[in-house]
PDB file of C-alpha atoms and ligand atoms in Angstrom:
ATOM      1  CA  MET A   1     -30.598 -15.527  10.674  1.00  0.00           C
ATOM      2  CA  PRO A   2     -28.611 -13.101  12.949  1.00  0.00           C
ATOM      3  CA  SER A   3     -30.991 -10.604  14.427  1.00  0.00           C
ATOM      4  CA  ASN A   4     -28.607  -7.745  13.984  1.00  0.00           C
ATOM      5  CA  SER A   5     -28.473  -8.170  10.113  1.00  0.00           C
ATOM      6  CA  ARG A   6     -28.097  -4.727   8.453  1.00  0.00           C
ATOM      7  CA  ILE A   7     -29.405  -4.499   4.908  1.00  0.00           C
ATOM      8  CA  PHE A   8     -28.300  -1.655   2.724  1.00  0.00           C
ATOM      9  CA  ILE A   9     -30.900  -0.692   0.208  1.00  0.00           C
ATOM     10  CA  VAL A  10     -29.375   0.959  -2.921  1.00  0.00           C
ATOM     11  CA  GLU A  11     -32.270   2.194  -4.969  1.00  0.00           C
ATOM     12  CA  ASP A  12     -33.012   5.572  -6.488  1.00  0.00           C
ATOM     13  CA  GLU A  13     -36.654   5.043  -6.829  1.00  0.00           C
ATOM     14  CA  ARG A  14     -37.743   6.393  -3.443  1.00  0.00           C
ATOM     15  CA  ARG A  15     -41.167   4.508  -3.656  1.00  0.00           C
ATOM     16  CA  ILE A  16     -39.362   1.123  -4.002  1.00  0.00           C
ATOM     17  CA  ALA A  17     -36.729   1.984  -1.513  1.00  0.00           C
ATOM     18  CA  ARG A  18     -39.341   2.952   1.129  1.00  0.00           C
ATOM     19  CA  PHE A  19     -41.361  -0.141   0.351  1.00  0.00           C
ATOM     20  CA  LEU A  20     -38.250  -2.417   0.941  1.00  0.00           C
ATOM     21  CA  GLN A  21     -37.279  -0.581   4.055  1.00  0.00           C
ATOM     22  CA  ILE A  22     -40.736  -1.125   5.521  1.00  0.00           C
ATOM     23  CA  GLU A  23     -41.031  -4.767   4.657  1.00  0.00           C
ATOM     24  CA  LEU A  24     -37.365  -5.459   5.793  1.00  0.00           C
ATOM     25  CA  GLU A  25     -37.760  -3.723   9.095  1.00  0.00           C
ATOM     26  CA  HIS A  26     -41.113  -5.497   9.540  1.00  0.00           C
ATOM     27  CA  GLU A  27     -39.022  -8.842   9.431  1.00  0.00           C
ATOM     28  CA  GLY A  28     -36.560  -7.552  11.993  1.00  0.00           C
ATOM     29  CA  PHE A  29     -33.813  -6.251   9.808  1.00  0.00           C
ATOM     30  CA  GLU A  30     -32.024  -3.032  10.224  1.00  0.00           C
ATOM     31  CA  THR A  31     -31.925  -0.987   7.120  1.00  0.00           C
ATOM     32  CA  ALA A  32     -30.185   2.036   5.536  1.00  0.00           C
ATOM     33  CA  THR A  33     -30.986   3.406   2.074  1.00  0.00           C
ATOM     34  CA  GLU A  34     -28.960   5.279  -0.482  1.00  0.00           C
ATOM     35  CA  SER A  35     -30.004   6.551  -3.938  1.00  0.00           C
ATOM     36  CA  ASN A  36     -26.692   7.834  -5.346  1.00  0.00           C
ATOM     37  CA  GLY A  37     -24.420   5.132  -6.836  1.00  0.00           C
ATOM     38  CA  LYS A  38     -21.080   6.773  -6.058  1.00  0.00           C
ATOM     39  CA  ARG A  39     -22.071   7.323  -2.458  1.00  0.00           C
ATOM     40  CA  ALA A  40     -23.445   3.918  -2.239  1.00  0.00           C
ATOM     41  CA  PHE A  41     -20.141   2.373  -3.201  1.00  0.00           C
ATOM     42  CA  GLU A  42     -18.394   4.425  -0.570  1.00  0.00           C
ATOM     43  CA  ARG A  43     -20.813   3.477   2.110  1.00  0.00           C
ATOM     44  CA  ILE A  44     -20.583  -0.097   1.259  1.00  0.00           C
ATOM     45  CA  ILE A  45     -16.955  -0.027   1.772  1.00  0.00           C
ATOM     46  CA  GLN A  46     -16.894   2.231   4.797  1.00  0.00           C
ATOM     47  CA  GLU A  47     -19.943   1.116   6.751  1.00  0.00           C
ATOM     48  CA  ASN A  48     -20.789  -2.198   8.134  1.00  0.00           C
ATOM     49  CA  TYR A  49     -23.684  -4.031   6.397  1.00  0.00           C
ATOM     50  CA  SER A  50     -24.580  -7.627   6.238  1.00  0.00           C
ATOM     51  CA  LEU A  51     -26.013  -7.592   2.736  1.00  0.00           C
ATOM     52  CA  VAL A  52     -26.586  -5.097  -0.027  1.00  0.00           C
ATOM     53  CA  LEU A  53     -29.782  -4.960  -2.293  1.00  0.00           C
ATOM     54  CA  LEU A  54     -28.445  -3.146  -5.328  1.00  0.00           C
ATOM     55  CA  ASP A  55     -30.451  -1.539  -8.045  1.00  0.00           C
ATOM     56  CA  VAL A  56     -28.698  -1.467 -11.532  1.00  0.00           C
ATOM     57  CA  MET A  57     -29.635   2.007 -12.907  1.00  0.00           C
ATOM     58  CA  LEU A  58     -28.432   4.562 -10.580  1.00  0.00           C
ATOM     59  CA  PRO A  59     -27.238   8.123 -10.805  1.00  0.00           C
ATOM     60  CA  GLU A  60     -23.428   8.663 -10.947  1.00  0.00           C
ATOM     61  CA  MET A  61     -22.328   5.050 -10.788  1.00  0.00           C
ATOM     62  CA  ASP A  62     -24.357   2.017 -11.978  1.00  0.00           C
ATOM     63  CA  GLY A  63     -24.923  -1.080  -9.960  1.00  0.00           C
ATOM     64  CA  ILE A  64     -22.798  -3.330 -12.133  1.00  0.00           C
ATOM     65  CA  THR A  65     -19.794  -1.001 -11.760  1.00  0.00           C
ATOM     66  CA  ILE A  66     -20.531  -0.721  -7.866  1.00  0.00           C
ATOM     67  CA  CYS A  67     -20.712  -4.549  -7.705  1.00  0.00           C
ATOM     68  CA  ARG A  68     -17.450  -5.023  -9.479  1.00  0.00           C
ATOM     69  CA  LYS A  69     -15.580  -2.430  -7.500  1.00  0.00           C
ATOM     70  CA  VAL A  70     -17.007  -3.813  -4.212  1.00  0.00           C
ATOM     71  CA  ARG A  71     -15.754  -7.287  -5.220  1.00  0.00           C
ATOM     72  CA  GLU A  72     -12.280  -6.134  -5.402  1.00  0.00           C
ATOM     73  CA  LEU A  73     -12.461  -5.255  -1.673  1.00  0.00           C
ATOM     74  CA  SER A  74     -15.208  -7.209   0.104  1.00  0.00           C
ATOM     75  CA  ASP A  75     -17.284 -10.427  -0.230  1.00  0.00           C
ATOM     76  CA  ILE A  76     -20.315  -8.905   1.307  1.00  0.00           C
ATOM     77  CA  PRO A  77     -23.491 -10.607  -0.166  1.00  0.00           C
ATOM     78  CA  ILE A  78     -25.006  -8.532  -2.972  1.00  0.00           C
ATOM     79  CA  ILE A  79     -28.435  -9.121  -4.540  1.00  0.00           C
ATOM     80  CA  MET A  80     -28.920  -7.067  -7.662  1.00  0.00           C
ATOM     81  CA  LEU A  81     -32.465  -5.688  -8.418  1.00  0.00           C
ATOM     82  CA  THR A  82     -32.834  -5.764 -12.216  1.00  0.00           C
ATOM     83  CA  ALA A  83     -35.454  -4.320 -14.332  1.00  0.00           C
ATOM     84  CA  LYS A  84     -37.974  -6.854 -15.742  1.00  0.00           C
ATOM     85  CA  ASP A  85     -36.639  -9.268 -18.093  1.00  0.00           C
ATOM     86  CA  ASP A  86     -33.326  -7.477 -18.653  1.00  0.00           C
ATOM     87  CA  ILE A  87     -31.205 -10.613 -19.264  1.00  0.00           C
ATOM     88  CA  ASP A  88     -28.056  -8.530 -19.871  1.00  0.00           C
ATOM     89  CA  ASP A  89     -28.225  -7.030 -16.411  1.00  0.00           C
ATOM     90  CA  LYS A  90     -28.751 -10.358 -14.872  1.00  0.00           C
ATOM     91  CA  VAL A  91     -25.897 -12.041 -16.644  1.00  0.00           C
ATOM     92  CA  GLN A  92     -23.502  -8.937 -16.091  1.00  0.00           C
ATOM     93  CA  GLY A  93     -24.395  -8.835 -12.414  1.00  0.00           C
ATOM     94  CA  LEU A  94     -23.473 -12.412 -11.737  1.00  0.00           C
ATOM     95  CA  ASP A  95     -20.453 -11.914 -13.862  1.00  0.00           C
ATOM     96  CA  VAL A  96     -19.172  -9.169 -11.709  1.00  0.00           C
ATOM     97  CA  GLY A  97     -19.787 -11.279  -8.578  1.00  0.00           C
ATOM     98  CA  ALA A  98     -23.338 -10.678  -7.347  1.00  0.00           C
ATOM     99  CA  ASP A  99     -24.708 -13.487  -5.218  1.00  0.00           C
ATOM    100  CA  ASP A 100     -28.176 -13.328  -6.702  1.00  0.00           C
ATOM    101  CA  TYR A 101     -30.635 -11.166  -8.517  1.00  0.00           C
ATOM    102  CA  MET A 102     -34.372 -10.297  -8.355  1.00  0.00           C
ATOM    103  CA  THR A 103     -36.384  -9.055 -11.185  1.00  0.00           C
ATOM    104  CA  LYS A 104     -38.570  -6.026 -10.362  1.00  0.00           C
ATOM    105  CA  PRO A 105     -41.422  -6.210  -9.592  1.00  0.00           C
ATOM    106  CA  PHE A 106     -40.787  -8.892  -7.152  1.00  0.00           C
ATOM    107  CA  ALA A 107     -42.757 -10.659  -4.432  1.00  0.00           C
ATOM    108  CA  VAL A 108     -41.569  -9.876  -0.868  1.00  0.00           C
ATOM    109  CA  PRO A 109     -41.629 -13.462   0.511  1.00  0.00           C
ATOM    110  CA  GLU A 110     -39.243 -14.625  -2.324  1.00  0.00           C
ATOM    111  CA  LEU A 111     -36.883 -11.609  -1.717  1.00  0.00           C
ATOM    112  CA  LEU A 112     -36.813 -12.422   1.998  1.00  0.00           C
ATOM    113  CA  ALA A 113     -36.013 -16.026   1.188  1.00  0.00           C
ATOM    114  CA  ARG A 114     -33.243 -15.044  -1.044  1.00  0.00           C
ATOM    115  CA  ILE A 115     -31.813 -12.554   1.458  1.00  0.00           C
ATOM    116  CA  ARG A 116     -31.892 -15.307   4.111  1.00  0.00           C
ATOM    117  CA  VAL A 117     -30.098 -17.822   1.665  1.00  0.00           C
ATOM    118  CA  ALA A 118     -27.402 -15.252   0.893  1.00  0.00           C
ATOM    119  CA  LEU A 119     -26.750 -14.395   4.569  1.00  0.00           C
ATOM    120  CA  ARG A 120     -26.617 -18.175   5.504  1.00  0.00           C
ATOM    121  CA  LYS A 121     -24.139 -19.032   2.626  1.00  0.00           C
ATOM    122  CA  HIS A 122     -21.991 -15.928   3.696  1.00  0.00           C
ATOM    123  CA  SER A 123     -21.899 -17.003   7.286  1.00  0.00           C
ATOM    124  CA  GLU A 124     -21.049 -20.645   6.288  1.00  0.00           C
ATOM    125  CA  HIS A 125     -18.054 -19.292   4.588  1.00  0.00           C
ATOM    126  CA  GLY A 126     -16.526 -18.714   8.064  1.00  0.00           C
ATOM    127  CA  ASP A 127     -16.735 -15.787  10.431  1.00  0.00           C
ATOM    128  CA  ASN A 128     -13.392 -14.277   9.621  1.00  0.00           C
ATOM    129  CA  ASN A 129     -14.916 -12.478   6.602  1.00  0.00           C
ATOM    130  CA  GLU A 130     -13.644  -8.898   6.072  1.00  0.00           C
ATOM    131  CA  SER A 131     -17.184  -7.665   5.709  1.00  0.00           C
ATOM    132  CA  ASN A 132     -18.123  -9.113   9.108  1.00  0.00           C
ATOM    133  CA  GLU A 133     -15.534  -7.117  10.892  1.00  0.00           C
ATOM    134  CA  ASN A 134     -16.482  -3.894  12.238  1.00  0.00           C
ATOM    135  CA  ASN A 135     -13.519  -2.080  10.746  1.00  0.00           C
ATOM    136  CA  LEU A 136     -13.069   1.398   9.587  1.00  0.00           C
ATOM    137  CA  ARG A 137     -11.793   2.051   6.168  1.00  0.00           C
ATOM    138  CA  TYR A 138     -10.820   5.243   4.516  1.00  0.00           C
ATOM    139  CA  ILE A 139     -11.334   5.786   0.744  1.00  0.00           C
ATOM    140  CA  VAL A 140     -10.360   8.313  -1.876  1.00  0.00           C
ATOM    141  CA  LYS A 141     -11.306   7.393  -5.476  1.00  0.00           C
ATOM    142  CA  ASP A 142      -9.739   3.982  -5.959  1.00  0.00           C
ATOM    143  CA  LEU A 143      -7.516   4.162  -2.978  1.00  0.00           C
ATOM    144  CA  VAL A 144      -8.662   2.357   0.187  1.00  0.00           C
ATOM    145  CA  LEU A 145      -6.913   2.316   3.485  1.00  0.00           C
ATOM    146  CA  PHE A 146      -7.260  -0.510   6.004  1.00  0.00           C
ATOM    147  CA  PRO A 147      -6.229   1.021   9.260  1.00  0.00           C
ATOM    148  CA  GLU A 148      -6.233  -2.069  11.292  1.00  0.00           C
ATOM    149  CA  ARG A 149      -3.760  -3.702   8.987  1.00  0.00           C
ATOM    150  CA  PHE A 150      -1.654  -0.679   8.078  1.00  0.00           C
ATOM    151  CA  GLU A 151      -2.486  -1.522   4.487  1.00  0.00           C
ATOM    152  CA  ALA A 152      -3.376   0.496   1.300  1.00  0.00           C
ATOM    153  CA  GLN A 153      -4.867  -0.832  -1.917  1.00  0.00           C
ATOM    154  CA  VAL A 154      -5.519   0.839  -5.242  1.00  0.00           C
ATOM    155  CA  LYS A 155      -8.166  -0.996  -7.373  1.00  0.00           C
ATOM    156  CA  GLY A 156      -7.628  -3.977  -5.112  1.00  0.00           C
ATOM    157  CA  LYS A 157      -3.950  -4.132  -5.588  1.00  0.00           C
ATOM    158  CA  PRO A 158      -1.905  -3.928  -2.333  1.00  0.00           C
ATOM    159  CA  ILE A 159       0.753  -1.030  -2.118  1.00  0.00           C
ATOM    160  CA  GLU A 160       3.786  -1.911  -0.219  1.00  0.00           C
ATOM    161  CA  LEU A 161       4.215   0.814   2.365  1.00  0.00           C
ATOM    162  CA  THR A 162       6.624   1.273   5.336  1.00  0.00           C
ATOM    163  CA  LYS A 163       4.728   2.209   8.658  1.00  0.00           C
ATOM    164  CA  LYS A 164       5.722   5.792   8.393  1.00  0.00           C
ATOM    165  CA  GLU A 165       4.451   6.026   4.711  1.00  0.00           C
ATOM    166  CA  TYR A 166       1.227   4.520   5.739  1.00  0.00           C
ATOM    167  CA  SER A 167       0.936   6.899   8.628  1.00  0.00           C
ATOM    168  CA  LEU A 168       1.581   9.853   6.352  1.00  0.00           C
ATOM    169  CA  LEU A 169      -0.954   8.521   3.810  1.00  0.00           C
ATOM    170  CA  GLU A 170      -3.662   7.870   6.325  1.00  0.00           C
ATOM    171  CA  TYR A 171      -3.291  11.433   7.729  1.00  0.00           C
ATOM    172  CA  LEU A 172      -3.569  12.852   4.222  1.00  0.00           C
ATOM    173  CA  VAL A 173      -6.600  10.720   3.431  1.00  0.00           C
ATOM    174  CA  LYS A 174      -8.401  11.308   6.698  1.00  0.00           C
ATOM    175  CA  ASN A 175      -8.027  15.100   5.895  1.00  0.00           C
ATOM    176  CA  LYS A 176      -8.950  14.685   2.195  1.00  0.00           C
ATOM    177  CA  ARG A 177      -9.743  18.070   0.645  1.00  0.00           C
ATOM    178  CA  ASN A 178      -8.011  19.852   3.421  1.00  0.00           C
ATOM    179  CA  VAL A 179      -4.485  21.265   2.721  1.00  0.00           C
ATOM    180  CA  LEU A 180      -2.079  20.240   5.380  1.00  0.00           C
ATOM    181  CA  THR A 181       1.160  22.252   6.254  1.00  0.00           C
ATOM    182  CA  ARG A 182       4.596  20.544   6.534  1.00  0.00           C
ATOM    183  CA  ASP A 183       4.414  21.364  10.284  1.00  0.00           C
ATOM    184  CA  GLN A 184       0.989  19.803  10.884  1.00  0.00           C
ATOM    185  CA  ILE A 185       2.303  16.601   9.049  1.00  0.00           C
ATOM    186  CA  LEU A 186       5.418  16.557  11.023  1.00  0.00           C
ATOM    187  CA  GLN A 187       3.623  17.014  14.384  1.00  0.00           C
ATOM    188  CA  THR A 188       1.100  14.440  13.629  1.00  0.00           C
ATOM    189  CA  VAL A 189       3.119  11.761  11.757  1.00  0.00           C
ATOM    190  CA  TRP A 190       6.605  12.171  13.311  1.00  0.00           C
ATOM    191  CA  GLY A 191       5.597  13.614  16.667  1.00  0.00           C
ATOM    192  CA  TYR A 192       6.125  16.746  18.481  1.00  0.00           C
ATOM    193  CA  ASP A 193       9.631  15.831  19.618  1.00  0.00           C
ATOM    194  CA  TYR A 194      10.911  15.362  16.034  1.00  0.00           C
ATOM    195  CA  LEU A 195      14.156  17.235  15.546  1.00  0.00           C
ATOM    196  CA  GLY A 196      15.126  16.617  12.023  1.00  0.00           C
ATOM    197  CA  ASP A 197      14.490  18.529   8.971  1.00  0.00           C
ATOM    198  CA  THR A 198      10.986  19.451   7.590  1.00  0.00           C
ATOM    199  CA  ASN A 199      12.392  18.180   4.188  1.00  0.00           C
ATOM    200  CA  VAL A 200      11.488  14.606   5.520  1.00  0.00           C
ATOM    201  CA  VAL A 201       7.867  15.370   4.612  1.00  0.00           C
ATOM    202  CA  ASP A 202       8.772  16.121   1.018  1.00  0.00           C
ATOM    203  CA  VAL A 203      10.943  13.041   0.801  1.00  0.00           C
ATOM    204  CA  TYR A 204       8.166  10.813   2.050  1.00  0.00           C
ATOM    205  CA  ILE A 205       5.564  12.503  -0.125  1.00  0.00           C
ATOM    206  CA  ARG A 206       7.914  11.699  -3.035  1.00  0.00           C
ATOM    207  CA  TYR A 207       7.861   8.024  -1.922  1.00  0.00           C
ATOM    208  CA  LEU A 208       4.110   7.969  -1.825  1.00  0.00           C
ATOM    209  CA  ARG A 209       3.839   9.499  -5.280  1.00  0.00           C
ATOM    210  CA  THR A 210       6.147   6.852  -6.720  1.00  0.00           C
ATOM    211  CA  LYS A 211       4.156   3.999  -5.126  1.00  0.00           C
ATOM    212  CA  ILE A 212       0.644   5.392  -5.833  1.00  0.00           C
ATOM    213  CA  ASP A 213       0.354   8.298  -8.357  1.00  0.00           C
ATOM    214  CA  ASP A 214       3.092   7.072 -10.700  1.00  0.00           C
ATOM    215  CA  ARG A 215       2.325   3.461 -10.532  1.00  0.00           C
ATOM    216  CA  PHE A 216      -1.465   3.886 -11.106  1.00  0.00           C
ATOM    217  CA  GLY A 217      -1.258   6.836 -13.451  1.00  0.00           C
ATOM    218  CA  GLU A 218      -3.646   9.018 -11.260  1.00  0.00           C
ATOM    219  CA  LYS A 219      -2.830  12.006  -9.316  1.00  0.00           C
ATOM    220  CA  TYR A 220      -3.824  11.776  -5.611  1.00  0.00           C
ATOM    221  CA  ILE A 221      -1.286  13.911  -3.783  1.00  0.00           C
ATOM    222  CA  HIS A 222      -1.386  17.592  -4.896  1.00  0.00           C
ATOM    223  CA  THR A 223       1.158  20.246  -3.800  1.00  0.00           C
ATOM    224  CA  VAL A 224      -0.118  23.559  -2.651  1.00  0.00           C
ATOM    225  CA  ARG A 225       2.798  25.842  -3.262  1.00  0.00           C
ATOM    226  CA  GLY A 226       4.125  27.674  -0.212  1.00  0.00           C
ATOM    227  CA  VAL A 227       1.543  25.817   2.061  1.00  0.00           C
ATOM    228  CA  GLY A 228       1.701  22.064   1.993  1.00  0.00           C
ATOM    229  CA  TYR A 229      -0.113  18.997   0.609  1.00  0.00           C
ATOM    230  CA  VAL A 230      -3.592  17.822  -0.024  1.00  0.00           C
ATOM    231  CA  ILE A 231      -5.244  14.649  -1.258  1.00  0.00           C
ATOM    232  CA  LYS A 232      -8.065  15.284  -3.545  1.00  0.00           C
ATOM    233  CA  GLU A 233     -11.108  13.278  -4.744  1.00  0.00           C
TER     234      GLU A 233
HETATM  235 CA1  LIG B   1     -32.910   2.891 -10.618  1.00  0.00          CA
END
């Protein structure tokens, strides 16, 4: 077992989360906890964990949905924590790609054994797994950017972007919720010495809208009249 394994504990019952944290840290794992489902999904994608312990009943996004959405992007090992004897949760969890499940309440030695098995299986899959890379990702709703590959996906589907389109999208996503002026966009994406028309920004925004908003039927890029553009969550 790698000594630097980081376990992400997604559990809204503080008592259980704390208990797991103490037990896992005692075994030499690093841990982090999250009680909100929506934030948990974002953190699984954005941060670098070795394995996720995922409760099913969570506020804002349930564990089954989280697991399904994570599987579109990553093969990080996931062990579902299900309520006692809830067969549906177990079946659904495995259906959406969980590696294993534990029924609450569970014995710690069994959980540790299952964590080790899941980590070992994962590392045997090869060391070029995405979730092992220490790569930054940016995320807005179903849109995920992979800066190291200049790639964007919506719901796991890749979007064909030119380098310039990608740069513009990344700048908007990195500054999500902040309105960016055409001048700011020009300076950052095209560079200070760009001598062309500021209309180029509008043209590229239109390309992005065609490829993302129109194709996936969801509005990401908003125009703020007289100011510029913003990506909203
Ligand atoms: Ca719960």
